[in-house]
Tab-separated table of C-alpha atoms in Angstrom:
chain	number	residue	atom	x	y	z
A	1	UNK	CA	-0.472	0.340	-0.038
A	2	UNK	CA	1.042	3.535	-0.911
A	3	UNK	CA	2.064	5.681	1.671
A	4	UNK	CA	1.489	8.461	-1.473
A	5	UNK	CA	-2.308	10.562	-1.175
A	6	UNK	CA	-4.054	10.414	-4.443
A	7	UNK	CA	-5.993	13.739	-3.905
A	8	UNK	CA	-8.215	15.044	-6.420
A	9	UNK	CA	-7.802	17.385	-9.517
A	10	UNK	CA	-9.602	20.186	-7.745
A	11	UNK	CA	-7.830	20.258	-4.734
A	12	UNK	CA	-4.491	20.098	-6.941
A	13	UNK	CA	-4.931	23.451	-8.900
A	14	UNK	CA	-6.502	25.027	-5.001
A	15	UNK	CA	-3.055	24.186	-4.080
A	16	UNK	CA	-1.247	25.067	-7.624
A	17	UNK	CA	-2.810	28.523	-7.559
A	18	UNK	CA	-1.860	29.585	-4.206
A	19	UNK	CA	1.629	28.594	-4.330
A	20	UNK	CA	1.932	30.582	-7.434
A	21	UNK	CA	0.760	33.742	-5.963
A	22	UNK	CA	3.192	33.336	-2.890
A	23	UNK	CA	6.104	33.152	-5.118
A	24	UNK	CA	5.100	35.999	-7.067
A	25	UNK	CA	4.372	37.973	-4.209
A	26	UNK	CA	8.270	39.237	-4.073
A	27	UNK	CA	8.422	40.493	-7.290
A	28	UNK	CA	4.485	42.767	-6.865
A	29	UNK	CA	5.822	43.637	-3.479
A	30	UNK	CA	9.197	44.762	-4.993
A	31	UNK	CA	7.142	46.176	-7.845
A	32	UNK	CA	4.969	48.737	-5.524
A	33	UNK	CA	8.208	49.238	-3.291
A	34	UNK	CA	9.414	52.837	-2.969
A	35	UNK	CA	11.614	53.654	-5.812
A	36	UNK	CA	15.165	54.478	-3.660
A	37	UNK	CA	14.471	51.011	-2.166
A	38	UNK	CA	14.105	49.446	-5.539
A	39	UNK	CA	16.346	51.194	-7.399
A	40	UNK	CA	19.280	49.520	-5.596
A	41	UNK	CA	19.764	46.209	-7.801
A	42	UNK	CA	21.928	44.547	-5.043
A	43	UNK	CA	19.296	44.851	-2.561
A	44	UNK	CA	16.607	43.991	-5.116
A	45	UNK	CA	18.069	40.704	-6.008
A	46	UNK	CA	19.335	39.768	-2.326
A	47	UNK	CA	15.637	40.143	-1.153
A	48	UNK	CA	14.013	38.069	-3.705
A	49	UNK	CA	16.351	35.447	-3.237
A	50	UNK	CA	15.777	35.902	0.704
A	51	UNK	CA	12.274	35.549	0.227
A	52	UNK	CA	11.839	32.819	-2.434
A	53	UNK	CA	14.769	30.841	-0.206
A	54	UNK	CA	11.935	30.617	2.753
A	55	UNK	CA	8.855	29.842	0.592
A	56	UNK	CA	11.061	27.303	-0.620
A	57	UNK	CA	11.803	25.464	2.977
A	58	UNK	CA	7.722	26.289	3.444
A	59	UNK	CA	7.145	24.472	0.475
A	60	UNK	CA	9.116	21.655	0.670
A	61	UNK	CA	7.456	21.418	3.958
A	62	UNK	CA	4.058	21.546	2.936
A	63	UNK	CA	4.858	18.584	0.126
A	64	UNK	CA	6.011	16.527	3.152
A	65	UNK	CA	2.679	17.219	5.080
A	66	UNK	CA	0.429	17.008	2.204
A	67	UNK	CA	1.638	13.485	0.509
A	68	UNK	CA	3.267	12.124	3.760
A	69	UNK	CA	1.760	13.249	6.434
A	70	UNK	CA	-1.862	14.755	6.131
A	71	UNK	CA	-2.819	10.886	4.917
A	72	UNK	CA	-2.280	9.404	8.087
A	73	UNK	CA	-4.496	11.452	9.474
A	74	UNK	CA	-7.443	11.742	6.674
A	75	UNK	CA	-7.137	9.099	4.930
A	76	UNK	CA	-6.117	6.049	7.720
A	77	UNK	CA	-7.459	8.209	10.692
A	78	UNK	CA	-4.032	7.144	12.728
A	79	UNK	CA	-4.026	10.236	14.868
A	80	UNK	CA	-1.357	9.464	17.338
A	81	UNK	CA	1.118	8.428	14.658
A	82	UNK	CA	-0.205	12.134	12.405
A	83	UNK	CA	0.596	13.872	16.089
A	84	UNK	CA	4.451	12.299	16.949
A	85	UNK	CA	5.028	12.786	13.054
A	86	UNK	CA	3.903	16.277	12.932
A	87	UNK	CA	6.055	17.646	16.138
A	88	UNK	CA	9.167	15.819	14.604
A	89	UNK	CA	8.643	17.688	11.060
A	90	UNK	CA	8.020	20.504	12.931
A	91	UNK	CA	10.622	20.359	15.027
A	92	UNK	CA	13.436	20.033	12.572
A	93	UNK	CA	11.351	23.007	10.540
A	94	UNK	CA	12.749	24.788	13.288
A	95	UNK	CA	16.039	23.663	14.641
A	96	UNK	CA	16.716	24.618	10.283
A	97	UNK	CA	15.278	28.193	10.770
A	98	UNK	CA	17.263	28.698	14.001
A	99	UNK	CA	20.916	26.729	12.131
A	100	UNK	CA	20.536	29.003	9.330
A	101	UNK	CA	21.130	31.944	11.463
A	102	UNK	CA	24.579	32.396	12.359
A	103	UNK	CA	24.644	32.301	15.869
A	104	UNK	CA	20.844	32.622	16.219
A	105	UNK	CA	21.649	36.166	14.460
A	106	UNK	CA	19.898	37.141	11.125
A	107	UNK	CA	22.289	38.982	8.041
A	108	UNK	CA	22.889	42.088	7.708
A	109	UNK	CA	19.668	43.978	6.951
A	110	UNK	CA	19.602	45.030	3.713
A	111	UNK	CA	16.936	47.974	4.445
A	112	UNK	CA	19.126	49.691	6.169
A	113	UNK	CA	22.808	48.507	6.228
A	114	UNK	CA	23.052	47.789	9.915
A	115	UNK	CA	25.556	45.800	11.330
A	116	UNK	CA	23.507	43.193	13.890
A	117	UNK	CA	24.404	42.945	17.863
A	118	UNK	CA	26.993	41.012	19.022
A	119	UNK	CA	26.002	37.464	19.448
A	120	UNK	CA	25.145	36.051	22.796
A	121	UNK	CA	28.309	34.979	25.067
A	122	UNK	CA	27.114	31.068	24.679
A	123	UNK	CA	26.919	31.526	21.162
A	124	UNK	CA	23.694	29.074	20.807
A	125	UNK	CA	20.701	30.983	18.838
A	126	UNK	CA	18.163	32.084	20.989
A	127	UNK	CA	14.080	31.914	20.344
A	128	UNK	CA	13.195	35.460	18.885
A	129	UNK	CA	10.201	36.945	17.083
A	130	UNK	CA	11.661	35.673	13.931
A	131	UNK	CA	11.519	32.141	15.300
A	132	UNK	CA	7.900	32.375	16.787
A	133	UNK	CA	6.428	33.875	13.839
A	134	UNK	CA	8.158	30.630	11.891
A	135	UNK	CA	6.138	28.393	14.054
A	136	UNK	CA	3.067	29.900	13.648
A	137	UNK	CA	3.135	30.573	10.006
A	138	UNK	CA	4.107	26.581	9.387
A	139	UNK	CA	1.679	25.761	12.014
A	140	UNK	CA	-0.720	27.486	10.190
A	141	UNK	CA	-0.047	26.067	7.015
A	142	UNK	CA	-0.554	22.996	8.277
A	143	UNK	CA	-4.210	23.244	9.735
A	144	UNK	CA	-5.320	24.979	6.449
A	145	UNK	CA	-3.561	21.557	4.348
A	146	UNK	CA	-5.653	18.833	6.569
A	147	UNK	CA	-8.690	21.526	6.562
A	148	UNK	CA	-8.871	21.777	2.495
A	149	UNK	CA	-8.235	17.931	2.509
A	150	UNK	CA	-10.962	17.103	4.610
A	151	UNK	CA	-13.315	19.041	2.734
A	152	UNK	CA	-12.401	17.282	-0.586
A	153	UNK	CA	-12.426	14.480	1.183
A	154	UNK	CA	-15.836	14.879	2.138
A	155	UNK	CA	-16.899	16.116	-1.233
A	156	UNK	CA	-15.767	12.976	-2.453
A	157	UNK	CA	-17.423	10.778	-0.287
A	158	UNK	CA	-21.310	12.838	-1.165
A	159	UNK	CA	-20.213	11.956	-4.796
A	160	UNK	CA	-19.515	8.449	-3.390
A	161	UNK	CA	-22.805	7.725	-1.676
A	162	UNK	CA	-24.582	9.288	-4.569
A	163	UNK	CA	-23.095	6.440	-7.318
A	164	UNK	CA	-24.413	3.881	-4.779
A	165	UNK	CA	-27.539	5.104	-3.869
A	166	UNK	CA	-28.136	5.231	-7.939
A	167	UNK	CA	-26.423	1.816	-8.293
A	168	UNK	CA	-28.127	0.379	-5.143
A	169	UNK	CA	-31.778	2.031	-6.613
A	170	UNK	CA	-30.906	0.708	-10.172
A	171	UNK	CA	-30.284	-3.117	-8.576
A	172	UNK	CA	-33.537	-3.048	-5.891
A	173	UNK	CA	-35.799	-1.772	-9.478
A	174	UNK	CA	-34.333	-4.659	-11.197
A	175	UNK	CA	-34.958	-7.100	-8.971
A	176	UNK	CA	-38.296	-5.617	-8.548
A	177	UNK	CA	-39.048	-6.357	-12.109
A	178	UNK	CA	-37.286	-9.622	-12.282
A	179	UNK	CA	-39.231	-10.503	-9.155
A	180	UNK	CA	-42.513	-9.979	-10.750
A	181	UNK	CA	-41.894	-11.286	-14.007
A	182	UNK	CA	-41.092	-15.018	-13.633
A	183	UNK	CA	-44.218	-15.933	-11.773
A	184	UNK	CA	-46.642	-13.658	-13.573
A	185	UNK	CA	-45.473	-14.937	-16.547
A	186	UNK	CA	-45.854	-18.485	-16.297
A	187	UNK	CA	-49.347	-17.850	-14.567
A	188	UNK	CA	-50.837	-15.218	-17.393
A	189	UNK	CA	-49.483	-17.747	-19.951
A	190	UNK	CA	-51.514	-21.211	-18.350
A	191	UNK	CA	-55.018	-18.717	-17.965
A	192	UNK	CA	-54.402	-17.427	-21.464
A	193	UNK	CA	-53.893	-21.016	-22.896
A	194	UNK	CA	-57.006	-22.172	-20.786
A	195	UNK	CA	-59.132	-19.299	-22.598
A	196	UNK	CA	-57.802	-20.537	-26.223
A	197	UNK	CA	-60.745	-22.817	-26.428
A	198	UNK	CA	-62.816	-21.123	-24.118
A	199	UNK	CA	-63.056	-17.477	-25.451
A	200	UNK	CA	-60.506	-17.222	-28.482
A	201	UNK	CA	-61.029	-13.631	-28.562
A	202	UNK	CA	-60.733	-12.600	-24.940
A	203	UNK	CA	-57.550	-14.791	-25.039
A	204	UNK	CA	-55.700	-12.818	-28.029
A	205	UNK	CA	-56.779	-9.817	-26.420
A	206	UNK	CA	-55.004	-10.917	-23.200
A	207	UNK	CA	-52.082	-11.863	-25.292
A	208	UNK	CA	-52.162	-8.224	-26.558
A	209	UNK	CA	-52.214	-6.955	-23.083
A	210	UNK	CA	-49.450	-9.165	-22.354
A	211	UNK	CA	-46.745	-8.260	-24.403
A	212	UNK	CA	-47.459	-4.514	-24.064
A	213	UNK	CA	-46.805	-5.116	-20.471
A	214	UNK	CA	-43.787	-6.700	-21.025
A	215	UNK	CA	-43.007	-3.927	-23.397
A	216	UNK	CA	-43.135	-2.020	-20.555
A	217	UNK	CA	-41.466	-3.964	-18.095
A	218	UNK	CA	-38.392	-3.940	-20.609
A	219	UNK	CA	-38.051	-0.537	-21.772
A	220	UNK	CA	-40.146	1.748	-19.818
A	221	UNK	CA	-39.716	0.771	-16.149
A	222	UNK	CA	-35.758	0.846	-16.900
A	223	UNK	CA	-36.117	4.146	-16.543
A	224	UNK	CA	-35.415	6.790	-13.625
A	225	UNK	CA	-38.915	7.709	-13.490
A	226	UNK	CA	-41.859	7.017	-15.906
A	227	UNK	CA	-45.453	8.566	-17.137
A	228	UNK	CA	-47.729	8.903	-14.440
A	229	UNK	CA	-50.567	7.916	-17.416
A	230	UNK	CA	-48.133	4.667	-18.571
A	231	UNK	CA	-48.060	3.694	-15.123
A	232	UNK	CA	-51.944	3.596	-14.881
A	233	UNK	CA	-52.067	1.383	-18.329
A	234	UNK	CA	-49.814	-0.834	-16.982
A	235	UNK	CA	-51.507	-1.430	-13.966
A	236	UNK	CA	-55.062	-1.647	-16.146
A	237	UNK	CA	-53.652	-3.952	-17.900
A	238	UNK	CA	-52.126	-5.762	-15.040
A	239	UNK	CA	-55.140	-6.140	-13.194
A	240	UNK	CA	-57.560	-7.368	-16.341
A	241	UNK	CA	-54.944	-10.489	-16.495
A	242	UNK	CA	-54.373	-10.689	-12.879
A	243	UNK	CA	-58.558	-11.306	-13.435
A	244	UNK	CA	-58.092	-14.266	-15.839
A	245	UNK	CA	-56.732	-16.214	-12.810
A	246	UNK	CA	-59.569	-16.359	-10.189
A	247	UNK	CA	-63.821	-16.793	-10.060
A	248	UNK	CA	-66.689	-14.803	-9.517
A	249	UNK	CA	-65.948	-14.796	-6.004
A	250	UNK	CA	-63.657	-12.683	-6.062
A	251	UNK	CA	-64.654	-8.990	-6.640
A	252	UNK	CA	-62.015	-6.379	-8.029
A	253	UNK	CA	-63.314	-3.030	-7.778
A	254	UNK	CA	-61.438	0.104	-9.666
A	255	UNK	CA	-61.439	3.536	-9.766
A	256	UNK	CA	-58.532	4.835	-11.424
A	257	UNK	CA	-58.584	8.234	-13.844
A	258	UNK	CA	-58.832	7.369	-17.613
A	259	UNK	CA	-56.248	9.987	-18.389
A	260	UNK	CA	-53.608	12.137	-16.818
A	261	UNK	CA	-50.614	14.887	-18.093
A	262	UNK	CA	-47.842	13.076	-19.714
A	263	UNK	CA	-45.692	15.640	-18.018
A	264	UNK	CA	-46.664	14.176	-14.755
A	265	UNK	CA	-44.080	11.278	-13.843
A	266	UNK	CA	-43.361	9.089	-11.024
A	267	UNK	CA	-40.978	5.729	-9.849
A	268	UNK	CA	-42.021	2.882	-12.246
A	269	UNK	CA	-43.202	-0.044	-10.599
A	270	UNK	CA	-44.303	1.691	-7.410
A	271	UNK	CA	-48.045	0.063	-7.033
A	272	UNK	CA	-47.498	-3.373	-8.210
A	273	UNK	CA	-46.092	-4.706	-5.423
A	274	UNK	CA	-49.005	-3.603	-3.271
A	275	UNK	CA	-51.883	-4.890	-5.622
A	276	UNK	CA	-49.994	-8.176	-5.959
A	277	UNK	CA	-49.643	-8.394	-2.169
A	278	UNK	CA	-53.746	-7.994	-2.604
A	279	UNK	CA	-54.617	-10.636	-4.529
A	280	UNK	CA	-51.131	-13.090	-3.213
A	281	UNK	CA	-52.499	-12.691	0.533
A	282	UNK	CA	-56.382	-11.312	-0.336
A	283	UNK	CA	-57.800	-14.533	-2.030
A	284	UNK	CA	-59.805	-16.726	-0.380
A	285	UNK	CA	-61.071	-19.876	-2.649
A	286	UNK	CA	-63.684	-20.688	0.005
A	287	UNK	CA	-65.560	-17.279	0.655
A	288	UNK	CA	-65.854	-14.193	-1.363
A	289	UNK	CA	-62.953	-11.887	-1.460
A	290	UNK	CA	-62.465	-8.034	-2.237
A	291	UNK	CA	-59.994	-6.038	-3.791
A	292	UNK	CA	-60.441	-1.965	-3.647
A	293	UNK	CA	-58.069	-0.012	-5.775
A	294	UNK	CA	-58.549	3.895	-5.848
A	295	UNK	CA	-55.885	6.302	-7.482
A	296	UNK	CA	-56.074	9.716	-7.348
A	297	UNK	CA	-54.756	12.804	-8.544
A	298	UNK	CA	-55.323	15.436	-6.235
A	299	UNK	CA	-53.779	19.103	-4.974
A	300	UNK	CA	-50.282	18.291	-6.100
A	301	UNK	CA	-50.186	14.672	-4.617
A	302	UNK	CA	-50.502	11.102	-6.692
A	303	UNK	CA	-53.077	9.524	-3.551
A	304	UNK	CA	-52.667	5.144	-3.813
A	305	UNK	CA	-55.156	3.466	-1.991
A	306	UNK	CA	-55.363	-0.794	-1.850
A	307	UNK	CA	-57.812	-2.673	0.448
A	308	UNK	CA	-58.405	-5.959	0.135
A	309	UNK	CA	-59.941	-8.513	2.743
A	310	UNK	CA	-57.726	-11.842	3.967
A	311	UNK	CA	-57.969	-14.945	3.233
A	312	UNK	CA	-57.804	-16.342	6.479
A	313	UNK	CA	-54.593	-18.322	5.789
A	314	UNK	CA	-51.920	-17.545	7.847
A	315	UNK	CA	-49.119	-14.979	5.368
A	316	UNK	CA	-45.986	-13.103	6.359
A	317	UNK	CA	-47.230	-10.097	4.992
A	318	UNK	CA	-44.881	-7.746	3.090
A	319	UNK	CA	-42.636	-9.835	2.025
A	320	UNK	CA	-39.333	-8.862	-0.151
A	321	UNK	CA	-41.394	-6.973	-2.570
A	322	UNK	CA	-43.272	-4.070	-0.526
A	323	UNK	CA	-39.311	-4.246	1.420
A	324	UNK	CA	-37.768	-3.395	-2.019
A	325	UNK	CA	-40.309	-0.752	-2.875
A	326	UNK	CA	-40.113	1.188	0.794
A	327	UNK	CA	-36.526	1.373	0.194
A	328	UNK	CA	-36.995	3.270	-3.351
A	329	UNK	CA	-39.521	5.608	-2.373
A	330	UNK	CA	-36.985	6.692	0.479
A	331	UNK	CA	-34.343	6.772	-2.062
A	332	UNK	CA	-35.901	8.658	-4.487
A	333	UNK	CA	-38.780	10.810	-2.534
A	334	UNK	CA	-37.361	11.298	0.984
A	335	UNK	CA	-39.644	12.400	3.142
A	336	UNK	CA	-41.776	13.780	0.656
A	337	UNK	CA	-43.839	10.717	0.834
A	338	UNK	CA	-46.338	9.152	3.377
A	339	UNK	CA	-47.148	5.034	3.430
A	340	UNK	CA	-49.689	4.214	5.755
A	341	UNK	CA	-50.313	-0.174	6.342
A	342	UNK	CA	-52.996	-0.779	8.503
A	343	UNK	CA	-53.251	-4.536	8.998
A	344	UNK	CA	-56.468	-5.458	10.169
A	345	UNK	CA	-58.304	-8.842	11.587
A	346	UNK	CA	-60.051	-8.991	8.757
A	347	UNK	CA	-58.780	-6.563	5.856
A	348	UNK	CA	-55.290	-4.817	4.999
A	349	UNK	CA	-55.511	-1.676	3.967
A	350	UNK	CA	-52.806	0.595	2.193
A	351	UNK	CA	-52.363	4.230	2.043
A	352	UNK	CA	-49.516	5.653	-0.610
A	353	UNK	CA	-49.221	9.651	-0.899
A	354	UNK	CA	-46.633	10.971	-3.423
A	355	UNK	CA	-45.594	13.955	-5.089
A	356	UNK	CA	-47.094	14.711	-8.137
A	357	UNK	CA	-43.738	15.579	-9.590
A	358	UNK	CA	-42.159	16.853	-13.305
A	359	UNK	CA	-39.352	15.355	-15.349
A	360	UNK	CA	-37.148	18.612	-14.215
A	361	UNK	CA	-37.541	17.407	-10.253
A	362	UNK	CA	-35.565	14.296	-10.745
A	363	UNK	CA	-33.293	16.220	-12.960
A	364	UNK	CA	-32.965	18.507	-10.786
A	365	UNK	CA	-32.383	15.688	-8.301
A	366	UNK	CA	-29.529	14.618	-9.981
A	367	UNK	CA	-27.976	17.796	-10.205
A	368	UNK	CA	-27.790	18.007	-6.505
A	369	UNK	CA	-26.280	14.859	-5.797
């Protein structure tokens, strides 16, 4: 495992801009300095070399911290190792700064050509304001570097979570489609086969409805959102084919709008798991059963209501299909939806309230993530 930190392109650009400005700042400072001071070419050269030499030292410290030390904290979360390494680096930096001054004193001041005061008797460099200021600057530089790294790491984690969210949503949708397909296709084909001799015209119509449903499952439901109108048409055809499986003892009451605006969209395959659950657990073969489905478009909301009588057999309500669609609702709509399920003694009641969305709403969600 490499110890070097792979940073983002944006982070690299930020550092490049900052250090370019810092290395150009001595030139800008000289350009605006008094004329009598800047006229001495020796003073100008000495000042530039001294400034760039100091900046180069800071730049080297920055590179070591940015590519070697900071990842220990930001990436590997080893706080103790990072603190020890930083203290050691700053100590070496401070020792080098003090050793750079002869006997702890600065070179001849280029500004006024004054000689420095005599060195202390012991010959060791004292800690002066210059050393303190260097320590403060390098500490602030390290803190700023860590702050920038945490910021860009957080941005990368947000993007990564958004990609995982999108991938999870697609996988769950694919699983839901595959869950509906096998048993539904097999049972429907068996029912159509039985109709061929009894009612050939109805069998033909059922085959057409089934082919359109398969087209919807293969092409439309793979999208992030589908037309609310197409979702209702799919649901109607689904109900028509499901009715073929049951006798007159099963009453299915449906109140669905005939047509809606194509500009109103929703997440695909949201209603089907609840309807499938109603047929699966609500149909009794020894007594009459009722399934009521009501869908309304009201005050900018899409209201879905499904109520079914219980068959009397012991079933574990919910299952993978309902858990799947609940997760998808949370991923797509966040907190802007409500799902109320009432599991009564004789009935099972589902009320789903979704926001009335348009294609631009989904596109805006994608741009924000």
